[in-house]
């Protein structure tokens, strides 16, 4: 398309760049040329390195950004006469951050990268005008992204509540028949014909063991819903932390021995007692230790340490760490393992024993630990060099709890 008289360009440029002198507008007009495009023509391709700056003279265009395979494209803004685009990639020497597509027949003023840079260096007012409009656009994009996040968070919170409600209902529904089943098993056990029959006794023992394990899982489901609920009120009483840890470790002594795993306990003599909910703290430490045993191969080592620490805002606390010489954990899972039902790797290939190597679990243990830490104003995290079932780099879980949860 041939350029019309320079005046048309100048009046358009005046609309696009407020406050520029006639000389500046005139100079800019000489380095631009007019082009016409049909509807649905892509002026800027997201991800591509392109070097043209556009000022829309006539028609409309839409700016979109690719979000994901599932969500497709998102409209960022609609452009009309006097709007410009394509400057961000030129200033940053970066690929286009979005796609601009004409939605009607369009006439645009185009400026090449070299001329654009010359104009920018020559006219600080043009530079400021572009910066201002780019910042406005970025702020609008930010605002849109924040609103998106707020909406998504609301949906996620609701989904999480639904999930908790489901877990709670499922756990209650399973608990009643399980109790009945265990009752009948006890009745059966008392029959002399079963007492004296080794095979039947073994069968009954098997049913009982299965029911016990299911009961444990159901209790974990109830724990997670109770700990996760925002209404959990902590009743803090003195907790003899060191002896509690010794007792839990003693309970695991037999399973550890069966798997030739050495469990070391190393309490700093200065480790104080803390205040908190003893049942919850007991559960958190139990899950950390059982996991350490579960994810460590036979012949490995688990070391439980406690020491006094100073927590955020200078409050006194304790650190409980559980280090193992097991399979380790890749960094991408370090936060996610604390989510409900999150498990690493193929759940189907887990063995089923509670303390067997890579024994199966419902994926709730660490969610409980996180809930307990949060309820006490503490924190939990894991450090590991990564997953490696040849060299076994191990993992170390840290649990920080304040001495007085209410003061933290
Ligand atoms: P699970 O019932 O599967 O053990 P958890 O919530 O206790 O559930 O743990 C979640 C996941 O975190 C586990 O499936 C496992 O992949 C990983 N994990 C937990 N503890 C360890 C550990 N000590 N070493 C390596 N991986 C671990």
Tab-separated table of C-alpha atoms and ligand atoms in Angstrom:
chain	number	residue	atom	x	y	z
A	1	UNK	CA	0.000	0.000	0.000
A	2	UNK	CA	1.390	3.429	-0.865
A	3	UNK	CA	1.944	5.982	1.905
A	4	UNK	CA	-0.706	8.698	2.038
A	5	UNK	CA	0.286	12.272	2.791
A	6	UNK	CA	2.601	12.729	5.775
A	7	UNK	CA	-0.074	14.642	7.717
A	8	UNK	CA	-2.138	11.479	8.217
A	9	UNK	CA	0.826	9.774	9.798
A	10	UNK	CA	1.566	12.731	12.035
A	11	UNK	CA	-1.967	12.973	13.378
A	12	UNK	CA	-1.958	9.254	14.141
A	13	UNK	CA	1.439	9.489	15.833
A	14	UNK	CA	0.195	12.445	17.859
A	15	UNK	CA	-2.633	10.277	19.098
A	16	UNK	CA	-0.246	7.451	19.989
A	17	UNK	CA	2.523	9.516	21.623
A	18	UNK	CA	1.236	12.360	23.721
A	19	UNK	CA	3.444	15.407	24.210
A	20	UNK	CA	5.814	14.983	21.271
A	21	UNK	CA	6.838	18.070	19.303
A	22	UNK	CA	5.789	18.445	15.658
A	23	UNK	CA	9.426	17.976	14.623
A	24	UNK	CA	9.657	14.706	16.491
A	25	UNK	CA	6.361	13.489	15.031
A	26	UNK	CA	7.475	14.519	11.570
A	27	UNK	CA	10.774	12.703	11.941
A	28	UNK	CA	9.002	9.619	13.179
A	29	UNK	CA	6.577	9.750	10.272
A	30	UNK	CA	9.440	9.624	7.794
A	31	UNK	CA	10.776	6.324	9.186
A	32	UNK	CA	7.421	4.548	9.208
A	33	UNK	CA	5.470	3.069	6.370
A	34	UNK	CA	1.843	2.086	6.066
A	35	UNK	CA	0.697	-1.496	5.483
A	36	UNK	CA	-2.732	-3.063	5.251
A	37	UNK	CA	-3.681	-6.509	6.519
A	38	UNK	CA	-6.812	-8.625	6.295
A	39	UNK	CA	-8.628	-9.946	9.397
A	40	UNK	CA	-6.947	-12.814	11.278
A	41	UNK	CA	-3.463	-11.813	10.183
A	42	UNK	CA	-0.771	-12.392	12.824
A	43	UNK	CA	1.368	-9.299	13.292
A	44	UNK	CA	3.403	-10.586	16.276
A	45	UNK	CA	4.040	-14.293	16.881
A	46	UNK	CA	4.502	-15.247	20.535
A	47	UNK	CA	7.976	-16.747	21.056
A	48	UNK	CA	9.381	-15.459	17.746
A	49	UNK	CA	12.249	-12.980	17.320
A	50	UNK	CA	10.743	-10.232	15.169
A	51	UNK	CA	11.842	-6.665	14.695
A	52	UNK	CA	8.870	-4.531	13.732
A	53	UNK	CA	7.091	-1.999	15.884
A	54	UNK	CA	3.433	-1.347	14.974
A	55	UNK	CA	1.070	1.569	15.475
A	56	UNK	CA	-2.511	0.752	14.628
A	57	UNK	CA	-3.984	3.344	12.219
A	58	UNK	CA	-7.289	1.716	11.491
A	59	UNK	CA	-9.177	-1.433	12.499
A	60	UNK	CA	-8.839	-3.668	15.548
A	61	UNK	CA	-6.377	-6.245	16.807
A	62	UNK	CA	-6.298	-8.598	19.753
A	63	UNK	CA	-3.324	-9.527	21.952
A	64	UNK	CA	-3.354	-13.086	23.305
A	65	UNK	CA	-0.996	-15.224	25.349
A	66	UNK	CA	-0.670	-18.993	25.334
A	67	UNK	CA	-1.322	-20.266	28.877
A	68	UNK	CA	-1.155	-24.067	28.582
A	69	UNK	CA	-2.280	-26.996	26.439
A	70	UNK	CA	-5.464	-27.366	28.495
A	71	UNK	CA	-6.293	-23.695	28.921
A	72	UNK	CA	-5.255	-22.544	25.449
A	73	UNK	CA	-5.017	-18.807	24.754
A	74	UNK	CA	-5.901	-15.944	27.034
A	75	UNK	CA	-6.959	-12.524	25.714
A	76	UNK	CA	-4.786	-9.805	27.239
A	77	UNK	CA	-6.259	-6.764	25.496
A	78	UNK	CA	-7.993	-5.389	22.428
A	79	UNK	CA	-6.245	-2.680	20.416
A	80	UNK	CA	-7.771	0.109	18.313
A	81	UNK	CA	-6.616	3.232	16.465
A	82	UNK	CA	-3.587	4.861	18.109
A	83	UNK	CA	-2.543	1.788	20.098
A	84	UNK	CA	0.928	0.407	19.509
A	85	UNK	CA	2.522	-2.965	20.081
A	86	UNK	CA	5.690	-4.912	19.436
A	87	UNK	CA	7.934	-2.502	21.372
A	88	UNK	CA	8.629	-4.763	24.357
A	89	UNK	CA	10.507	-7.413	22.394
A	90	UNK	CA	12.511	-4.704	20.599
A	91	UNK	CA	13.564	-2.983	23.810
A	92	UNK	CA	14.482	-6.253	25.514
A	93	UNK	CA	15.974	-7.979	22.440
A	94	UNK	CA	13.733	-10.859	23.446
A	95	UNK	CA	11.177	-13.007	21.647
A	96	UNK	CA	7.593	-11.735	21.451
A	97	UNK	CA	5.829	-12.298	24.763
A	98	UNK	CA	2.362	-12.477	23.183
A	99	UNK	CA	0.599	-12.854	19.858
A	100	UNK	CA	-1.104	-9.912	18.148
A	101	UNK	CA	-3.713	-10.770	15.538
A	102	UNK	CA	-5.920	-8.478	13.470
A	103	UNK	CA	-9.641	-8.994	14.047
A	104	UNK	CA	-10.782	-6.683	11.201
A	105	UNK	CA	-9.186	-5.192	8.108
A	106	UNK	CA	-6.307	-3.195	9.563
A	107	UNK	CA	-4.004	-0.427	8.498
A	108	UNK	CA	-0.813	-0.137	10.521
A	109	UNK	CA	2.210	2.106	10.653
A	110	UNK	CA	5.353	-0.008	10.806
A	111	UNK	CA	8.800	0.931	12.048
A	112	UNK	CA	11.897	-1.290	11.757
A	113	UNK	CA	14.102	-2.086	14.776
A	114	UNK	CA	16.982	0.183	13.690
A	115	UNK	CA	14.729	3.211	13.153
A	116	UNK	CA	12.899	2.437	16.388
A	117	UNK	CA	16.200	2.472	18.301
A	118	UNK	CA	17.333	5.667	16.576
A	119	UNK	CA	14.026	7.362	17.443
A	120	UNK	CA	14.263	6.202	21.046
A	121	UNK	CA	17.779	7.580	21.455
A	122	UNK	CA	16.865	10.844	19.761
A	123	UNK	CA	13.540	11.537	21.440
A	124	UNK	CA	13.461	11.029	25.204
A	125	UNK	CA	9.814	12.079	25.125
A	126	UNK	CA	8.964	9.235	22.781
A	127	UNK	CA	10.945	6.866	25.011
A	128	UNK	CA	9.050	8.051	28.094
A	129	UNK	CA	5.733	7.819	26.293
A	130	UNK	CA	6.491	4.227	25.268
A	131	UNK	CA	7.756	3.311	28.732
A	132	UNK	CA	4.646	4.802	30.324
A	133	UNK	CA	2.270	2.934	28.076
A	134	UNK	CA	4.271	-0.308	28.400
A	135	UNK	CA	4.221	-0.015	32.196
A	136	UNK	CA	0.460	0.640	32.141
A	137	UNK	CA	0.002	-2.466	30.074
A	138	UNK	CA	2.234	-4.531	32.354
A	139	UNK	CA	0.349	-3.282	35.394
A	140	UNK	CA	-2.952	-4.236	33.754
A	141	UNK	CA	-1.507	-7.682	32.966
A	142	UNK	CA	-0.307	-8.022	36.566
A	143	UNK	CA	-3.736	-7.089	37.825
A	144	UNK	CA	-5.312	-9.669	35.562
A	145	UNK	CA	-2.827	-12.338	36.695
A	146	UNK	CA	-3.480	-11.523	40.368
A	147	UNK	CA	-7.234	-11.769	39.847
A	148	UNK	CA	-6.702	-15.097	38.080
A	149	UNK	CA	-4.605	-16.356	40.976
A	150	UNK	CA	-7.180	-15.220	43.522
A	151	UNK	CA	-9.948	-16.981	41.589
A	152	UNK	CA	-7.868	-20.152	41.201
A	153	UNK	CA	-6.907	-20.121	44.895
A	154	UNK	CA	-10.546	-19.840	45.875
A	155	UNK	CA	-11.413	-22.822	43.692
A	156	UNK	CA	-8.450	-24.807	45.054
A	157	UNK	CA	-9.456	-24.032	48.645
A	158	UNK	CA	-12.979	-25.212	47.909
A	159	UNK	CA	-11.666	-28.377	46.229
A	160	UNK	CA	-9.405	-29.021	49.198
A	161	UNK	CA	-12.391	-28.661	51.543
A	162	UNK	CA	-14.381	-31.088	49.348
A	163	UNK	CA	-11.470	-33.518	49.474
A	164	UNK	CA	-11.288	-33.264	53.264
A	165	UNK	CA	-15.029	-33.796	53.573
A	166	UNK	CA	-14.783	-36.838	51.327
A	167	UNK	CA	-11.923	-38.286	53.399
A	168	UNK	CA	-13.897	-37.682	56.572
A	169	UNK	CA	-17.086	-39.323	55.262
A	170	UNK	CA	-15.136	-42.261	53.778
A	171	UNK	CA	-13.230	-42.782	57.046
A	172	UNK	CA	-16.433	-42.774	59.138
A	173	UNK	CA	-18.188	-45.103	56.704
A	174	UNK	CA	-15.271	-47.554	56.819
A	175	UNK	CA	-14.835	-47.441	60.575
A	176	UNK	CA	-18.200	-48.972	61.482
A	177	UNK	CA	-17.992	-52.128	59.314
A	178	UNK	CA	-14.358	-52.543	60.370
A	179	UNK	CA	-15.327	-52.533	64.031
A	180	UNK	CA	-18.050	-55.103	63.273
A	181	UNK	CA	-15.556	-57.240	61.334
A	182	UNK	CA	-13.058	-57.184	64.204
A	183	UNK	CA	-15.851	-58.061	66.661
A	184	UNK	CA	-16.830	-61.123	64.604
A	185	UNK	CA	-13.197	-62.183	64.292
A	186	UNK	CA	-12.923	-62.142	68.089
A	187	UNK	CA	-16.119	-64.198	68.383
A	188	UNK	CA	-14.785	-66.728	65.857
A	189	UNK	CA	-11.521	-66.986	67.777
A	190	UNK	CA	-13.357	-68.177	70.850
A	191	UNK	CA	-14.820	-71.252	69.076
A	192	UNK	CA	-12.950	-74.401	70.182
A	193	UNK	CA	-12.967	-75.832	66.623
A	194	UNK	CA	-11.062	-72.761	65.446
A	195	UNK	CA	-8.786	-72.541	68.478
A	196	UNK	CA	-7.555	-76.059	67.832
A	197	UNK	CA	-7.293	-75.754	64.047
A	198	UNK	CA	-3.919	-74.222	63.103
A	199	UNK	CA	-4.956	-73.420	59.515
A	200	UNK	CA	-8.173	-71.643	60.521
A	201	UNK	CA	-6.294	-69.828	63.244
A	202	UNK	CA	-3.848	-68.551	60.686
A	203	UNK	CA	-6.705	-67.434	58.413
A	204	UNK	CA	-8.376	-65.570	61.286
A	205	UNK	CA	-5.017	-64.035	62.207
A	206	UNK	CA	-4.624	-62.835	58.609
A	207	UNK	CA	-8.094	-61.250	58.589
A	208	UNK	CA	-7.359	-59.569	61.898
A	209	UNK	CA	-4.022	-58.196	60.689
A	210	UNK	CA	-5.668	-56.810	57.551
A	211	UNK	CA	-8.439	-55.221	59.593
A	212	UNK	CA	-5.861	-53.679	61.963
A	213	UNK	CA	-3.960	-52.166	59.041
A	214	UNK	CA	-7.188	-50.795	57.566
A	215	UNK	CA	-8.046	-49.354	60.950
A	216	UNK	CA	-4.694	-47.568	61.025
A	217	UNK	CA	-5.306	-46.081	57.575
A	218	UNK	CA	-8.812	-44.982	58.594
A	219	UNK	CA	-7.357	-43.356	61.715
A	220	UNK	CA	-4.776	-41.570	59.581
A	221	UNK	CA	-7.596	-40.289	57.368
A	222	UNK	CA	-9.387	-38.964	60.439
A	223	UNK	CA	-6.144	-37.458	61.774
A	224	UNK	CA	-5.553	-35.609	58.552
A	225	UNK	CA	-9.071	-34.140	58.481
A	226	UNK	CA	-8.850	-33.117	62.136
A	227	UNK	CA	-5.394	-31.580	61.819
A	228	UNK	CA	-6.221	-29.862	58.542
A	229	UNK	CA	-9.460	-28.328	59.750
A	230	UNK	CA	-9.097	-24.660	60.532
A	231	UNK	CA	-10.959	-25.166	63.796
A	232	UNK	CA	-8.225	-27.251	65.447
A	233	UNK	CA	-7.639	-25.755	68.900
A	234	UNK	CA	-4.346	-26.666	70.419
A	235	UNK	CA	-4.305	-27.509	74.105
A	236	UNK	CA	-0.653	-27.154	75.025
A	237	UNK	CA	0.764	-29.111	77.937
A	238	UNK	CA	4.404	-29.935	78.782
A	239	UNK	CA	5.763	-32.615	76.447
A	240	UNK	CA	8.788	-34.673	77.566
A	241	UNK	CA	10.230	-34.660	74.061
A	242	UNK	CA	13.353	-36.741	74.594
A	243	UNK	CA	11.644	-39.607	76.401
A	244	UNK	CA	8.786	-39.478	73.892
A	245	UNK	CA	11.263	-39.951	71.032
A	246	UNK	CA	13.041	-42.754	72.894
A	247	UNK	CA	9.695	-44.546	73.398
A	248	UNK	CA	8.673	-44.246	69.737
A	249	UNK	CA	12.082	-45.494	68.608
A	250	UNK	CA	11.810	-48.412	71.042
A	251	UNK	CA	8.484	-49.377	69.460
A	252	UNK	CA	10.261	-49.642	66.116
A	253	UNK	CA	13.237	-51.591	67.483
A	254	UNK	CA	11.883	-54.985	66.391
A	255	UNK	CA	11.002	-53.950	62.816
A	256	UNK	CA	14.332	-52.138	62.465
A	257	UNK	CA	16.203	-55.191	63.707
A	258	UNK	CA	14.349	-57.444	61.260
A	259	UNK	CA	15.583	-55.206	58.476
A	260	UNK	CA	19.087	-54.812	60.018
A	261	UNK	CA	18.609	-51.061	60.197
A	262	UNK	CA	20.496	-49.285	62.973
A	263	UNK	CA	18.483	-46.576	64.709
A	264	UNK	CA	20.672	-44.000	66.502
A	265	UNK	CA	19.327	-41.388	68.884
A	266	UNK	CA	21.395	-38.325	69.640
A	267	UNK	CA	19.838	-35.804	72.042
A	268	UNK	CA	21.715	-32.614	72.748
A	269	UNK	CA	21.827	-32.478	76.570
A	270	UNK	CA	20.457	-28.937	76.315
A	271	UNK	CA	17.299	-30.008	74.418
A	272	UNK	CA	14.460	-28.623	76.517
A	273	UNK	CA	10.984	-30.020	76.965
A	274	UNK	CA	8.373	-28.226	74.937
A	275	UNK	CA	4.721	-27.342	75.319
A	276	UNK	CA	2.267	-28.703	72.827
A	277	UNK	CA	-0.247	-31.404	72.083
A	278	UNK	CA	1.562	-34.650	73.026
A	279	UNK	CA	-0.686	-36.874	70.891
A	280	UNK	CA	-0.105	-34.754	67.788
A	281	UNK	CA	3.640	-34.420	68.345
A	282	UNK	CA	3.887	-38.160	68.953
A	283	UNK	CA	2.123	-38.783	65.627
A	284	UNK	CA	4.405	-36.412	63.715
A	285	UNK	CA	7.580	-38.044	65.041
A	286	UNK	CA	6.108	-41.523	64.475
A	287	UNK	CA	5.501	-40.767	60.776
A	288	UNK	CA	8.991	-39.301	60.278
A	289	UNK	CA	10.629	-42.355	61.833
A	290	UNK	CA	8.463	-44.956	60.080
A	291	UNK	CA	9.172	-43.260	56.739
A	292	UNK	CA	12.911	-43.204	57.428
A	293	UNK	CA	12.812	-46.965	58.050
A	294	UNK	CA	10.482	-47.606	55.104
A	295	UNK	CA	12.593	-45.771	52.541
A	296	UNK	CA	15.958	-47.146	53.731
A	297	UNK	CA	17.248	-50.477	52.409
A	298	UNK	CA	18.208	-53.312	54.758
A	299	UNK	CA	21.481	-52.638	56.551
A	300	UNK	CA	20.981	-48.840	56.541
A	301	UNK	CA	21.026	-46.262	59.313
A	302	UNK	CA	18.433	-43.882	60.768
A	303	UNK	CA	19.595	-41.118	63.077
A	304	UNK	CA	17.198	-39.063	65.179
A	305	UNK	CA	18.646	-35.885	66.679
A	306	UNK	CA	17.247	-33.145	68.874
A	307	UNK	CA	18.803	-29.808	69.746
A	308	UNK	CA	17.723	-26.418	71.067
A	309	UNK	CA	17.335	-23.683	68.445
A	310	UNK	CA	16.313	-20.067	68.135
A	311	UNK	CA	13.363	-19.732	65.820
A	312	UNK	CA	12.042	-16.774	63.861
A	313	UNK	CA	11.329	-13.677	65.923
A	314	UNK	CA	13.898	-14.880	68.441
A	315	UNK	CA	11.657	-17.451	70.084
A	316	UNK	CA	13.143	-20.562	71.632
A	317	UNK	CA	12.429	-23.896	70.021
A	318	UNK	CA	13.724	-27.367	69.324
A	319	UNK	CA	14.870	-29.074	66.177
A	320	UNK	CA	14.051	-32.725	65.662
A	321	UNK	CA	15.828	-34.186	62.666
A	322	UNK	CA	15.422	-37.662	61.230
A	323	UNK	CA	18.195	-38.599	58.829
A	324	UNK	CA	18.238	-41.841	56.882
A	325	UNK	CA	20.588	-43.576	54.466
A	326	UNK	CA	17.735	-44.405	52.110
A	327	UNK	CA	16.620	-43.851	48.541
A	328	UNK	CA	16.523	-40.039	48.843
A	329	UNK	CA	14.102	-37.604	47.296
A	330	UNK	CA	14.430	-35.435	44.176
A	331	UNK	CA	14.128	-31.682	44.735
A	332	UNK	CA	10.918	-31.423	42.665
A	333	UNK	CA	9.123	-33.492	45.353
A	334	UNK	CA	10.525	-31.719	48.427
A	335	UNK	CA	7.438	-29.570	48.949
A	336	UNK	CA	4.828	-31.806	47.358
A	337	UNK	CA	5.447	-34.828	49.614
A	338	UNK	CA	3.771	-32.870	52.408
A	339	UNK	CA	0.500	-32.711	50.426
A	340	UNK	CA	-2.301	-35.181	51.169
A	341	UNK	CA	-2.103	-38.406	49.132
A	342	UNK	CA	1.102	-37.333	47.365
A	343	UNK	CA	3.378	-40.249	46.654
A	344	UNK	CA	6.551	-40.399	44.642
A	345	UNK	CA	6.960	-43.020	41.944
A	346	UNK	CA	4.651	-45.822	40.984
A	347	UNK	CA	2.226	-46.548	43.834
A	348	UNK	CA	1.425	-49.965	42.320
A	349	UNK	CA	4.955	-51.313	42.816
A	350	UNK	CA	5.084	-50.476	46.528
A	351	UNK	CA	5.348	-53.483	48.790
A	352	UNK	CA	2.546	-53.685	51.309
A	353	UNK	CA	4.267	-54.087	54.706
A	354	UNK	CA	4.241	-51.161	57.102
A	355	UNK	CA	8.001	-51.073	57.697
A	356	UNK	CA	9.094	-53.103	54.663
A	357	UNK	CA	11.490	-51.445	52.243
A	358	UNK	CA	9.343	-49.031	50.163
A	359	UNK	CA	6.276	-50.416	51.947
A	360	UNK	CA	3.003	-48.929	50.786
A	361	UNK	CA	1.127	-46.178	52.569
A	362	UNK	CA	-1.802	-43.929	51.807
A	363	UNK	CA	0.399	-40.848	51.346
A	364	UNK	CA	-0.942	-39.115	54.438
A	365	UNK	CA	1.949	-39.407	56.918
A	366	UNK	CA	3.817	-36.260	55.897
A	367	UNK	CA	0.562	-34.287	55.495
A	368	UNK	CA	-0.067	-35.083	59.161
A	369	UNK	CA	3.476	-33.985	60.090
A	370	UNK	CA	2.965	-30.702	58.240
A	371	UNK	CA	-0.417	-30.154	59.923
A	372	UNK	CA	1.099	-30.794	63.352
A	373	UNK	CA	3.979	-28.397	62.646
A	374	UNK	CA	1.549	-25.718	61.471
A	375	UNK	CA	-0.772	-26.186	64.478
A	376	UNK	CA	2.229	-25.551	66.751
A	377	UNK	CA	3.542	-22.574	64.733
A	378	UNK	CA	6.489	-24.699	63.719
A	379	UNK	CA	7.720	-25.926	60.349
A	380	UNK	CA	8.895	-29.045	58.597
A	381	UNK	CA	10.986	-29.571	55.494
A	382	UNK	CA	13.213	-32.121	53.849
A	383	UNK	CA	16.749	-31.984	52.512
A	384	UNK	CA	18.066	-34.622	50.135
A	385	UNK	CA	20.556	-34.735	47.285
A	386	UNK	CA	18.043	-36.634	45.174
A	387	UNK	CA	16.589	-40.047	44.512
A	388	UNK	CA	19.170	-42.748	43.856
A	389	UNK	CA	18.563	-46.426	44.504
A	390	UNK	CA	22.178	-47.363	43.752
A	391	UNK	CA	24.122	-44.962	45.967
A	392	UNK	CA	21.361	-44.217	48.514
A	393	UNK	CA	22.049	-40.543	49.293
A	394	UNK	CA	19.378	-40.540	52.037
A	395	UNK	CA	17.066	-37.793	53.231
A	396	UNK	CA	16.900	-35.644	56.315
A	397	UNK	CA	13.558	-34.359	57.596
A	398	UNK	CA	13.658	-31.369	59.954
A	399	UNK	CA	10.842	-30.498	62.333
A	400	UNK	CA	11.075	-27.198	64.199
A	401	UNK	CA	8.719	-26.690	67.121
A	402	UNK	CA	8.615	-23.701	69.452
A	403	UNK	CA	8.833	-24.264	73.203
A	404	UNK	CA	5.698	-22.170	73.646
A	405	UNK	CA	3.486	-22.513	70.528
A	406	UNK	CA	1.204	-19.621	71.469
A	407	UNK	CA	4.076	-17.127	71.703
A	408	UNK	CA	5.372	-17.809	68.172
B	1	LIG	P1	3.372	-42.748	52.472
B	1	LIG	O1	2.175	-43.285	53.165
B	1	LIG	O2	3.357	-43.003	50.979
B	1	LIG	O3	4.676	-43.091	53.107
B	1	LIG	P2	3.915	-40.021	53.289
B	1	LIG	O4	3.037	-38.814	53.282
B	1	LIG	O5	4.457	-40.438	54.610
B	1	LIG	O6	3.119	-41.181	52.586
B	1	LIG	O7	5.119	-39.749	52.306
B	1	LIG	C1	4.843	-39.248	51.003
B	1	LIG	C2	5.937	-39.668	50.048
B	1	LIG	O8	7.166	-39.056	50.426
B	1	LIG	C3	6.225	-41.165	50.072
B	1	LIG	O9	5.374	-41.858	49.200
B	1	LIG	C4	7.684	-41.211	49.649
B	1	LIG	O10	7.776	-41.242	48.240
B	1	LIG	C5	8.262	-39.890	50.127
B	1	LIG	N1	9.059	-40.050	51.365
B	1	LIG	C6	8.634	-39.888	52.625
B	1	LIG	N2	9.623	-40.089	53.507
B	1	LIG	C7	10.721	-40.404	52.778
B	1	LIG	C8	12.084	-40.741	53.104
B	1	LIG	N3	12.513	-40.771	54.375
B	1	LIG	N4	12.933	-40.993	52.086
B	1	LIG	C9	12.510	-40.949	50.799
B	1	LIG	N5	11.242	-40.656	50.420
B	1	LIG	C10	10.361	-40.380	51.403
